Amino acid sequence: MARDVSDTTPIGSRDDLVAYLEAGCKPKDAWRIGTEHEKIPFYTADMAPVPYEGERGVRRLLEGMQGLLGWEPIMEDDHPIGLYDVTGGGAISLEPGGQFELSGAPLETVHQTCCELHAHLAQVKEIARPLGIGFLALGMSPKWTREETPVMPKSRYGIMRRYMPEVGSLGLDMMFRTATVQVNLDFGSEADMVKKLRVALALQPLATALFANSPFTAGRPNGFLSMRSHIWLDTDRDRTGMLPFAFEDGMGFERYVDWALDVPMYFVKRDDTYHDVAGASFRDLLAGRLPQLPGERATMSDWANHLSTLFPEVRLKRFLEMRGSDGGPTGMLCAEPAFWVGLLYDEDCLTAAWDVVKGWSAADRQALREAAPRLGLAATIAGRSLAEIGREVLAIARTGLARRGRLNADGRDETHFLAPLDRIAGEGRTLAEDLLARYEGPWQGSVDPVFSEYAY
């Protein structure tokens, strides 16, 4: 999230929280695609991480991007921590360890979001190359320890850094060493939201397997194909996971609100100050009895900011956010929105995808969630491998994209963006397995070649 929401409207009741989510409902002709991706900067001369300060640091990279794009800076104290396009709605932000994130504008087609991605990468390279900076196209930094990883000057991350060790053993690795690609998609009604949420949650482990691209940690294989995904299993279970309640009768905006209210808070922001209330209850803030801020009552910005600190595999805000995929090469970054748009933006394809997953139990889904990071496409559910399921689901997504009929200037529809996933599912072999084969073969037990072969 590039910047915290500022809306001082007081919250009168729980109904206001439900109405906030419900306001995300849009007619189909207003549905958009917002693609986000993170990339890990490094110095090309010695493969070292890039600190915030310094003549060739992340701050200088942000300042250069501001000069190139003319976007509005996002400041914290005297530190630029991001950029915002006030016209188009896109943004650039920093993750805790310096991961450089593009939060794409809401666009109509996969063609547009992929063009946006390529334009961004060309722009950031123009600024980064004179600074001697490159970017890894991986789901996790492959070489540096957590202690060697830089820390960005963002107050909310300081609060999270203090709190994470209290609620899981891998939360700091999530913050400082991982990178993802995500797509944000719209819904038309509460019923449409629920159906999309269920399909997306059930199939998120498939996305984890298809996009698995983080097999190295601290210079060696870590035993997983998607270590990034595995890390989320022991980050903070209060706010992560597969949301089994979403598949129960009565699921809707109210049920998600009730879950969110029971997730402990991280912070309350007043003016430019982040107040550390980690572990506190949003219900207490609603009632004006938060011990850390006596008498302070919740505003809509508090609610929006709280929702942004929930990390389930699919997150509901005023849109749905797919969160299961590792970052990767440019073709994979474009494949992420194509995959989910093909499944979720066509009603018949959404129903066909639901038919694939509707017989899975909560225990089945959780077991698959836990197996996919290690086994990738070899993980199984209901007697079927994810490779087999992936081929079936990709066929559904292809149908959905073809039926949309969104053509580019060359007359091509959006289906060609699925090609990298077709290859992976067809071969049953992930990017991570390709990396491991290189490590054991031509790379001779070194991860250093990823800095040239898997970099933007």
Short mmCIF file of C-alpha atoms in Angstrom, two decimals:
data_model
loop_
_atom_site.label_atom_id
_atom_site.label_comp_id
_atom_site.label_asym_id
_atom_site.label_seq_id
_atom_site.Cartn_x
_atom_site.Cartn_y
_atom_site.Cartn_z
CA MET A 1 0.00 0.00 0.00
CA ALA A 2 1.65 3.21 -1.18
CA ARG A 3 0.12 5.57 1.33
CA ASP A 4 -2.25 5.43 4.26
CA VAL A 5 -5.79 6.65 3.80
CA SER A 6 -6.78 10.04 5.24
CA ASP A 7 -10.51 10.22 6.02
CA THR A 8 -11.50 11.70 9.35
CA THR A 9 -15.19 10.75 9.01
CA PRO A 10 -16.18 9.27 12.39
CA ILE A 11 -17.49 5.71 12.49
CA GLY A 12 -20.90 5.56 14.10
CA SER A 13 -21.44 1.82 14.21
CA ARG A 14 -20.49 -1.56 12.79
CA ASP A 15 -22.93 -0.85 9.96
CA ASP A 16 -20.60 1.89 8.72
CA LEU A 17 -17.80 -0.67 8.41
CA VAL A 18 -20.02 -2.97 6.37
CA ALA A 19 -21.15 -0.07 4.18
CA TYR A 20 -17.52 0.83 3.52
CA LEU A 21 -16.89 -2.58 1.93
CA GLU A 22 -20.26 -2.66 0.19
CA ALA A 23 -19.38 0.63 -1.54
CA GLY A 24 -16.89 -1.38 -3.58
CA CYS A 25 -19.70 -2.97 -5.64
CA LYS A 26 -19.50 -1.77 -9.24
CA PRO A 27 -21.38 -2.47 -12.48
CA LYS A 28 -19.49 -4.83 -14.78
CA ASP A 29 -18.57 -2.08 -17.24
CA ALA A 30 -16.70 -0.34 -14.41
CA TRP A 31 -14.60 -3.37 -13.40
CA ARG A 32 -10.89 -2.69 -13.63
CA ILE A 33 -7.56 -4.46 -13.23
CA GLY A 34 -4.89 -3.21 -10.82
CA THR A 35 -1.58 -5.10 -10.89
CA GLU A 36 1.11 -4.71 -8.23
CA HIS A 37 4.59 -6.15 -8.21
CA GLU A 38 7.64 -5.92 -5.96
CA LYS A 39 11.27 -6.26 -7.04
CA ILE A 40 14.41 -6.49 -4.95
CA PRO A 41 17.16 -3.92 -5.68
CA PHE A 42 20.83 -4.83 -5.59
CA TYR A 43 24.15 -3.30 -6.61
CA THR A 44 25.25 -4.85 -9.88
CA ALA A 45 28.96 -4.51 -9.04
CA ASP A 46 28.96 -6.75 -5.97
CA MET A 47 25.40 -8.13 -5.56
CA ALA A 48 25.02 -6.21 -2.29
CA PRO A 49 21.66 -4.91 -1.01
CA VAL A 50 20.80 -1.25 -1.55
CA PRO A 51 20.38 0.93 1.58
CA TYR A 52 17.95 3.82 1.80
CA GLU A 53 20.47 6.63 2.19
CA GLY A 54 23.65 7.32 0.24
CA GLU A 55 24.63 8.65 -3.16
CA ARG A 56 23.37 5.47 -4.80
CA GLY A 57 20.64 4.52 -2.34
CA VAL A 58 16.92 3.88 -2.58
CA ARG A 59 16.18 7.49 -1.71
CA ARG A 60 18.16 8.66 -4.73
CA LEU A 61 16.28 6.13 -6.86
CA LEU A 62 12.94 7.53 -5.70
CA GLU A 63 14.06 11.10 -6.29
CA GLY A 64 15.17 10.21 -9.78
CA MET A 65 11.83 8.57 -10.53
CA GLN A 66 10.03 11.65 -9.26
CA GLY A 67 12.04 13.85 -11.61
CA LEU A 68 11.36 11.52 -14.53
CA LEU A 69 7.63 10.98 -13.94
CA GLY A 70 6.57 14.19 -12.21
CA TRP A 71 4.58 12.20 -9.67
CA GLU A 72 3.74 13.60 -6.24
CA PRO A 73 6.14 12.47 -3.50
CA ILE A 74 4.83 10.61 -0.47
CA MET A 75 6.77 11.88 2.53
CA GLU A 76 7.32 10.73 6.08
CA ASP A 77 9.21 13.35 8.08
CA ASP A 78 11.83 14.46 5.55
CA HIS A 79 12.05 11.07 3.87
CA PRO A 80 10.44 10.33 0.49
CA ILE A 81 8.92 6.87 0.87
CA GLY A 82 6.92 6.68 -2.34
CA LEU A 83 5.38 8.47 -5.31
CA TYR A 84 1.76 8.92 -6.38
CA ASP A 85 0.26 9.64 -9.78
CA VAL A 86 -2.59 12.00 -8.93
CA THR A 87 -3.99 11.70 -12.46
CA GLY A 88 -3.82 8.00 -13.27
CA GLY A 89 -3.93 6.51 -9.78
CA GLY A 90 -0.71 4.49 -9.92
CA ALA A 91 1.91 4.63 -7.19
CA ILE A 92 5.41 3.56 -6.27
CA SER A 93 6.17 2.50 -2.72
CA LEU A 94 8.83 0.86 -0.59
CA GLU A 95 8.45 -2.42 1.25
CA PRO A 96 10.32 -2.83 4.56
CA GLY A 97 13.58 -4.18 3.09
CA GLY A 98 13.68 -1.79 0.15
CA GLN A 99 11.62 -3.89 -2.24
CA PHE A 100 10.56 -1.41 -4.92
CA GLU A 101 6.84 -1.73 -5.65
CA LEU A 102 4.69 -0.51 -8.49
CA SER A 103 1.00 -0.33 -7.56
CA GLY A 104 -0.55 -0.09 -10.98
CA ALA A 105 -3.43 2.16 -11.95
CA PRO A 106 -6.91 0.65 -12.35
CA LEU A 107 -6.99 -0.27 -16.05
CA GLU A 108 -9.52 -1.89 -18.37
CA THR A 109 -7.46 -4.63 -20.03
CA VAL A 110 -4.54 -6.96 -19.42
CA HIS A 111 -2.89 -5.35 -22.45
CA GLN A 112 -2.92 -2.01 -20.67
CA THR A 113 -1.62 -3.33 -17.35
CA CYS A 114 1.19 -5.19 -19.14
CA CYS A 115 2.12 -2.05 -21.10
CA GLU A 116 2.16 -0.15 -17.81
CA LEU A 117 4.52 -2.75 -16.37
CA HIS A 118 6.94 -2.56 -19.31
CA ALA A 119 6.89 1.23 -19.23
CA HIS A 120 7.64 1.23 -15.50
CA LEU A 121 10.54 -1.19 -15.86
CA ALA A 122 12.02 0.91 -18.67
CA GLN A 123 11.66 4.07 -16.57
CA VAL A 124 13.13 2.58 -13.41
CA LYS A 125 16.07 1.13 -15.36
CA GLU A 126 16.78 4.57 -16.80
CA ILE A 127 17.26 5.89 -13.27
CA ALA A 128 18.75 2.76 -11.69
CA ARG A 129 21.49 1.90 -14.18
CA PRO A 130 23.57 5.07 -13.66
CA LEU A 131 23.35 4.29 -9.93
CA GLY A 132 24.63 0.75 -10.53
CA ILE A 133 21.35 -0.77 -9.35
CA GLY A 134 19.57 -3.80 -10.76
CA PHE A 135 16.44 -5.65 -9.61
CA LEU A 136 15.91 -9.34 -8.91
CA ALA A 137 12.98 -11.09 -10.59
CA LEU A 138 12.50 -13.54 -7.73
CA GLY A 139 10.05 -14.13 -4.90
CA MET A 140 12.71 -13.84 -2.18
CA SER A 141 16.18 -12.37 -1.84
CA PRO A 142 18.47 -15.36 -2.47
CA LYS A 143 21.72 -14.36 -0.77
CA TRP A 144 21.55 -11.87 2.09
CA THR A 145 20.74 -12.66 5.69
CA ARG A 146 17.98 -10.79 7.46
CA GLU A 147 20.62 -8.80 9.33
CA GLU A 148 22.27 -7.74 6.05
CA THR A 149 18.97 -6.50 4.62
CA PRO A 150 18.39 -2.72 4.76
CA VAL A 151 15.54 -1.15 6.76
CA MET A 152 13.38 1.54 5.17
CA PRO A 153 12.40 4.63 7.25
CA LYS A 154 8.64 4.00 7.53
CA SER A 155 7.04 4.21 10.97
CA ARG A 156 4.36 1.58 10.33
CA TYR A 157 7.11 -0.89 9.45
CA GLY A 158 8.90 -0.12 12.70
CA ILE A 159 5.75 -1.05 14.61
CA MET A 160 5.37 -4.25 12.62
CA ARG A 161 9.04 -5.11 13.10
CA ARG A 162 8.65 -4.96 16.87
CA TYR A 163 5.39 -6.94 16.88
CA MET A 164 6.12 -9.71 14.37
CA PRO A 165 8.40 -11.83 16.61
CA GLU A 166 5.59 -12.02 19.17
CA VAL A 167 3.16 -13.71 16.77
CA GLY A 168 5.27 -15.91 14.49
CA SER A 169 8.80 -16.99 13.69
CA LEU A 170 8.95 -15.88 10.05
CA GLY A 171 7.22 -12.49 9.97
CA LEU A 172 10.45 -10.53 9.70
CA ASP A 173 11.50 -12.64 6.72
CA MET A 174 8.15 -11.83 5.10
CA MET A 175 8.70 -8.12 5.65
CA PHE A 176 12.31 -7.80 4.59
CA ARG A 177 13.11 -10.58 2.14
CA THR A 178 10.08 -11.45 0.00
CA ALA A 179 8.57 -10.08 -3.21
CA THR A 180 5.21 -10.78 -4.81
CA VAL A 181 2.99 -10.02 -7.78
CA GLN A 182 -0.69 -9.36 -7.05
CA VAL A 183 -3.78 -8.34 -8.96
CA ASN A 184 -6.74 -6.40 -7.59
CA LEU A 185 -10.14 -7.11 -9.14
CA ASP A 186 -13.67 -5.78 -8.70
CA PHE A 187 -17.01 -7.34 -7.83
CA GLY A 188 -20.55 -6.41 -8.78
CA SER A 189 -22.52 -7.35 -5.67
CA GLU A 190 -22.16 -9.07 -2.33
CA ALA A 191 -23.04 -12.43 -3.90
CA ASP A 192 -20.52 -11.87 -6.68
CA MET A 193 -17.87 -10.95 -4.13
CA VAL A 194 -18.50 -14.13 -2.15
CA LYS A 195 -18.33 -16.38 -5.21
CA LYS A 196 -15.13 -14.76 -6.44
CA LEU A 197 -13.59 -14.84 -2.97
CA ARG A 198 -14.30 -18.55 -2.58
CA VAL A 199 -12.92 -19.50 -5.99
CA ALA A 200 -9.85 -17.31 -5.51
CA LEU A 201 -9.12 -18.65 -2.03
CA ALA A 202 -9.47 -22.28 -3.13
CA LEU A 203 -7.21 -21.75 -6.15
CA GLN A 204 -4.60 -19.58 -4.44
CA PRO A 205 -2.36 -22.64 -3.77
CA LEU A 206 -2.49 -23.36 -7.49
CA ALA A 207 -1.24 -19.83 -8.15
CA THR A 208 1.48 -20.40 -5.55
CA ALA A 209 2.62 -23.49 -7.46
CA LEU A 210 2.37 -21.94 -10.93
CA PHE A 211 4.35 -18.86 -9.85
CA ALA A 212 6.77 -20.60 -7.43
CA ASN A 213 10.06 -18.75 -7.75
CA SER A 214 11.82 -18.52 -4.38
CA PRO A 215 13.92 -21.65 -3.77
CA PHE A 216 17.02 -19.95 -2.31
CA THR A 217 17.73 -18.36 1.08
CA ALA A 218 21.09 -17.15 2.40
CA GLY A 219 22.93 -18.49 -0.62
CA ARG A 220 21.59 -22.04 -0.76
CA PRO A 221 18.43 -24.06 -1.48
CA ASN A 222 15.88 -23.64 1.30
CA GLY A 223 13.88 -26.83 0.72
CA PHE A 224 10.90 -25.06 -0.86
CA LEU A 225 9.85 -24.01 -4.33
CA SER A 226 8.03 -21.00 -2.90
CA MET A 227 9.72 -20.07 0.34
CA ARG A 228 7.85 -16.78 0.15
CA SER A 229 4.55 -18.62 0.41
CA HIS A 230 5.79 -20.93 3.17
CA ILE A 231 6.87 -17.92 5.24
CA TRP A 232 3.25 -16.75 5.42
CA LEU A 233 2.31 -19.96 7.25
CA ASP A 234 4.19 -18.75 10.32
CA THR A 235 3.94 -14.98 10.12
CA ASP A 236 0.85 -13.99 12.14
CA ARG A 237 -2.00 -16.47 12.09
CA ASP A 238 -4.49 -13.95 13.42
CA ARG A 239 -4.41 -12.09 10.10
CA THR A 240 -3.31 -14.66 7.49
CA GLY A 241 -4.57 -17.87 5.95
CA MET A 242 -7.32 -19.42 3.86
CA LEU A 243 -10.35 -17.87 5.64
CA PRO A 244 -12.39 -21.07 6.13
CA PHE A 245 -15.37 -19.00 7.32
CA ALA A 246 -15.67 -17.60 3.79
CA PHE A 247 -17.08 -20.95 2.65
CA GLU A 248 -19.72 -21.12 5.39
CA ASP A 249 -23.38 -20.23 5.00
CA GLY A 250 -24.06 -16.56 5.66
CA MET A 251 -20.74 -15.32 4.27
CA GLY A 252 -20.85 -11.69 3.18
CA PHE A 253 -19.53 -8.26 4.01
CA GLU A 254 -20.74 -8.50 7.61
CA ARG A 255 -18.91 -11.74 8.24
CA TYR A 256 -15.64 -10.32 6.91
CA VAL A 257 -16.10 -7.22 9.06
CA ASP A 258 -16.56 -9.38 12.16
CA TRP A 259 -13.38 -11.28 11.37
CA ALA A 260 -11.45 -8.06 10.72
CA LEU A 261 -12.66 -6.55 13.98
CA ASP A 262 -11.16 -9.47 15.86
CA VAL A 263 -7.73 -9.13 14.22
CA PRO A 264 -5.39 -7.16 16.50
CA MET A 265 -4.36 -3.71 15.33
CA TYR A 266 -0.87 -2.48 14.49
CA PHE A 267 -1.21 1.30 14.73
CA VAL A 268 -3.48 4.33 14.86
CA LYS A 269 -2.37 7.29 12.77
CA ARG A 270 -3.17 10.80 13.90
CA ASP A 271 -1.87 13.63 11.76
CA ASP A 272 1.65 12.49 10.86
CA THR A 273 2.17 10.32 13.94
CA TYR A 274 1.85 6.54 14.05
CA HIS A 275 0.80 5.43 17.52
CA ASP A 276 1.96 1.91 18.32
CA VAL A 277 -1.10 -0.02 19.53
CA ALA A 278 0.07 -3.44 18.33
CA GLY A 279 -2.13 -6.18 19.72
CA ALA A 280 -4.98 -3.81 20.66
CA SER A 281 -8.62 -4.28 19.64
CA PHE A 282 -10.32 -2.22 16.95
CA ARG A 283 -13.54 -2.75 18.91
CA ASP A 284 -11.98 -0.77 21.77
CA LEU A 285 -11.09 2.05 19.37
CA LEU A 286 -14.70 2.05 18.10
CA ALA A 287 -15.92 2.41 21.67
CA GLY A 288 -13.39 5.11 22.59
CA ARG A 289 -11.70 2.95 25.22
CA LEU A 290 -8.38 2.11 23.61
CA PRO A 291 -5.90 2.13 26.52
CA GLN A 292 -3.09 3.65 24.47
CA LEU A 293 -5.29 6.55 23.23
CA PRO A 294 -7.99 7.18 25.86
CA GLY A 295 -11.09 8.80 24.42
CA GLU A 296 -9.89 8.60 20.81
CA ARG A 297 -12.57 7.19 18.51
CA ALA A 298 -12.26 5.40 15.19
CA THR A 299 -12.46 7.17 11.84
CA MET A 300 -12.89 5.72 8.37
CA SER A 301 -9.17 6.13 7.74
CA ASP A 302 -8.48 3.93 10.77
CA TRP A 303 -10.70 1.25 9.26
CA ALA A 304 -9.14 1.48 5.79
CA ASN A 305 -5.65 1.36 7.29
CA HIS A 306 -6.59 -1.58 9.50
CA LEU A 307 -7.92 -3.51 6.50
CA SER A 308 -4.57 -2.93 4.79
CA THR A 309 -2.81 -4.77 7.65
CA LEU A 310 -4.78 -8.00 7.14
CA PHE A 311 -2.92 -10.58 5.07
CA PRO A 312 -5.13 -13.53 4.09
CA GLU A 313 -4.43 -15.35 0.83
CA VAL A 314 -7.18 -13.24 -0.74
CA ARG A 315 -7.84 -9.86 0.87
CA LEU A 316 -11.14 -8.00 0.73
CA LYS A 317 -11.13 -4.24 0.68
CA ARG A 318 -13.28 -2.41 -1.84
CA PHE A 319 -11.90 -4.95 -4.28
CA LEU A 320 -10.38 -8.42 -4.04
CA GLU A 321 -6.62 -8.80 -3.88
CA MET A 322 -4.94 -12.05 -5.00
CA ARG A 323 -1.93 -12.66 -2.74
CA GLY A 324 -0.55 -16.15 -3.45
CA SER A 325 2.08 -15.59 -6.14
CA ASP A 326 5.85 -15.05 -6.10
CA GLY A 327 7.34 -12.19 -8.03
CA GLY A 328 9.09 -13.19 -11.24
CA PRO A 329 10.11 -12.31 -14.80
CA THR A 330 8.05 -9.87 -16.82
CA GLY A 331 6.06 -12.55 -18.61
CA MET A 332 4.93 -13.95 -15.29
CA LEU A 333 4.00 -10.50 -14.00
CA CYS A 334 1.66 -10.10 -16.97
CA ALA A 335 0.35 -13.66 -16.57
CA GLU A 336 -0.90 -12.94 -13.03
CA PRO A 337 -3.71 -10.55 -14.04
CA ALA A 338 -4.52 -12.63 -17.13
CA PHE A 339 -5.01 -15.78 -15.04
CA TRP A 340 -7.40 -14.22 -12.55
CA VAL A 341 -9.27 -11.98 -14.99
CA GLY A 342 -9.97 -15.00 -17.19
CA LEU A 343 -11.41 -16.91 -14.23
CA LEU A 344 -13.27 -14.19 -12.34
CA TYR A 345 -14.52 -11.63 -14.87
CA ASP A 346 -16.69 -14.04 -16.92
CA GLU A 347 -19.71 -15.47 -15.11
CA ASP A 348 -19.69 -18.83 -16.89
CA CYS A 349 -15.97 -19.28 -16.28
CA LEU A 350 -16.38 -18.27 -12.65
CA THR A 351 -19.02 -20.98 -12.32
CA ALA A 352 -16.80 -23.50 -14.10
CA ALA A 353 -13.94 -22.68 -11.73
CA TRP A 354 -16.28 -23.07 -8.75
CA ASP A 355 -17.26 -26.51 -10.08
CA VAL A 356 -13.58 -27.50 -9.92
CA VAL A 357 -13.18 -26.54 -6.24
CA LYS A 358 -16.62 -26.75 -4.63
CA GLY A 359 -16.14 -30.32 -3.38
CA TRP A 360 -12.97 -29.53 -1.47
CA SER A 361 -13.28 -29.40 2.30
CA ALA A 362 -11.66 -26.82 4.55
CA ALA A 363 -9.16 -29.48 5.62
CA ASP A 364 -8.42 -30.28 1.96
CA ARG A 365 -7.81 -26.62 1.16
CA GLN A 366 -5.56 -26.12 4.16
CA ALA A 367 -3.52 -29.24 3.41
CA LEU A 368 -3.04 -28.01 -0.15
CA ARG A 369 -2.05 -24.57 1.12
CA GLU A 370 0.66 -26.16 3.26
CA ALA A 371 1.90 -28.54 0.56
CA ALA A 372 2.06 -26.21 -2.43
CA PRO A 373 5.09 -24.15 -1.28
CA ARG A 374 7.19 -27.31 -0.96
CA LEU A 375 5.82 -29.58 -3.68
CA GLY A 376 4.60 -27.08 -6.26
CA LEU A 377 2.58 -28.68 -9.03
CA ALA A 378 3.16 -32.15 -7.55
CA ALA A 379 0.93 -31.28 -4.56
CA THR A 380 -2.40 -33.10 -4.65
CA ILE A 381 -5.99 -32.52 -3.55
CA ALA A 382 -8.91 -34.92 -3.90
CA GLY A 383 -6.69 -37.35 -5.77
CA ARG A 384 -5.54 -34.85 -8.40
CA SER A 385 -2.21 -33.07 -8.80
CA LEU A 386 -2.00 -29.32 -9.10
CA ALA A 387 -0.44 -29.82 -12.53
CA GLU A 388 -3.60 -31.58 -13.71
CA ILE A 389 -5.87 -29.05 -12.03
CA GLY A 390 -3.75 -26.25 -13.42
CA ARG A 391 -4.24 -27.41 -16.99
CA GLU A 392 -8.00 -27.57 -16.48
CA VAL A 393 -8.18 -24.18 -14.79
CA LEU A 394 -5.96 -22.53 -17.39
CA ALA A 395 -8.33 -23.77 -20.09
CA ILE A 396 -11.17 -22.07 -18.22
CA ALA A 397 -9.16 -18.85 -17.90
CA ARG A 398 -8.33 -18.96 -21.61
CA THR A 399 -12.03 -19.25 -22.43
CA GLY A 400 -12.82 -16.29 -20.19
CA LEU A 401 -10.18 -14.09 -21.79
CA ALA A 402 -11.21 -15.08 -25.30
CA ARG A 403 -14.85 -14.32 -24.55
CA ARG A 404 -13.88 -10.85 -23.26
CA GLY A 405 -12.55 -10.13 -26.73
CA ARG A 406 -10.26 -7.31 -25.64
CA LEU A 407 -7.86 -6.82 -28.56
CA ASN A 408 -4.62 -4.88 -28.77
CA ALA A 409 -3.48 -2.82 -31.74
CA ASP A 410 -2.23 -5.98 -33.46
CA GLY A 411 -5.61 -7.69 -33.10
CA ARG A 412 -4.46 -10.13 -30.40
CA ASP A 413 -6.70 -10.91 -27.46
CA GLU A 414 -5.56 -11.36 -23.87
CA THR A 415 -5.11 -15.15 -24.02
CA HIS A 416 -1.46 -14.96 -25.11
CA PHE A 417 -0.50 -13.69 -21.66
CA LEU A 418 -1.22 -17.19 -20.31
CA ALA A 419 1.57 -18.76 -22.39
CA PRO A 420 4.17 -18.94 -19.57
CA LEU A 421 1.64 -20.66 -17.31
CA ASP A 422 0.61 -23.08 -20.05
CA ARG A 423 4.24 -24.15 -20.36
CA ILE A 424 4.68 -24.56 -16.60
CA ALA A 425 1.47 -26.53 -16.13
CA GLY A 426 2.06 -28.56 -19.29
CA GLU A 427 5.54 -29.61 -18.19
CA GLY A 428 4.64 -29.83 -14.51
CA ARG A 429 7.83 -27.92 -13.79
CA THR A 430 8.06 -24.56 -11.98
CA LEU A 431 10.50 -21.70 -12.39
CA ALA A 432 11.90 -22.67 -9.00
CA GLU A 433 12.74 -26.16 -10.24
CA ASP A 434 14.50 -24.64 -13.24
CA LEU A 435 16.54 -22.49 -10.85
CA LEU A 436 17.46 -25.47 -8.70
CA ALA A 437 18.58 -27.42 -11.76
CA ARG A 438 20.85 -24.54 -12.74
CA TYR A 439 22.20 -24.35 -9.18
CA GLU A 440 23.07 -28.05 -9.21
CA GLY A 441 24.39 -27.91 -12.80
CA PRO A 442 25.99 -24.98 -14.62
CA TRP A 443 25.97 -22.67 -11.61
CA GLN A 444 28.07 -25.20 -9.64
CA GLY A 445 26.39 -24.65 -6.29
CA SER A 446 26.30 -20.84 -6.41
CA VAL A 447 23.29 -18.51 -6.40
CA ASP A 448 25.33 -15.60 -7.75
CA PRO A 449 24.23 -16.14 -11.39
CA VAL A 450 20.64 -15.20 -10.51
CA PHE A 451 21.83 -11.61 -10.24
CA SER A 452 22.44 -11.57 -13.98
CA GLU A 453 20.12 -14.27 -15.32
CA TYR A 454 17.05 -13.47 -13.18
CA ALA A 455 17.22 -9.70 -13.05
CA TYR A 456 15.39 -6.86 -14.76
#
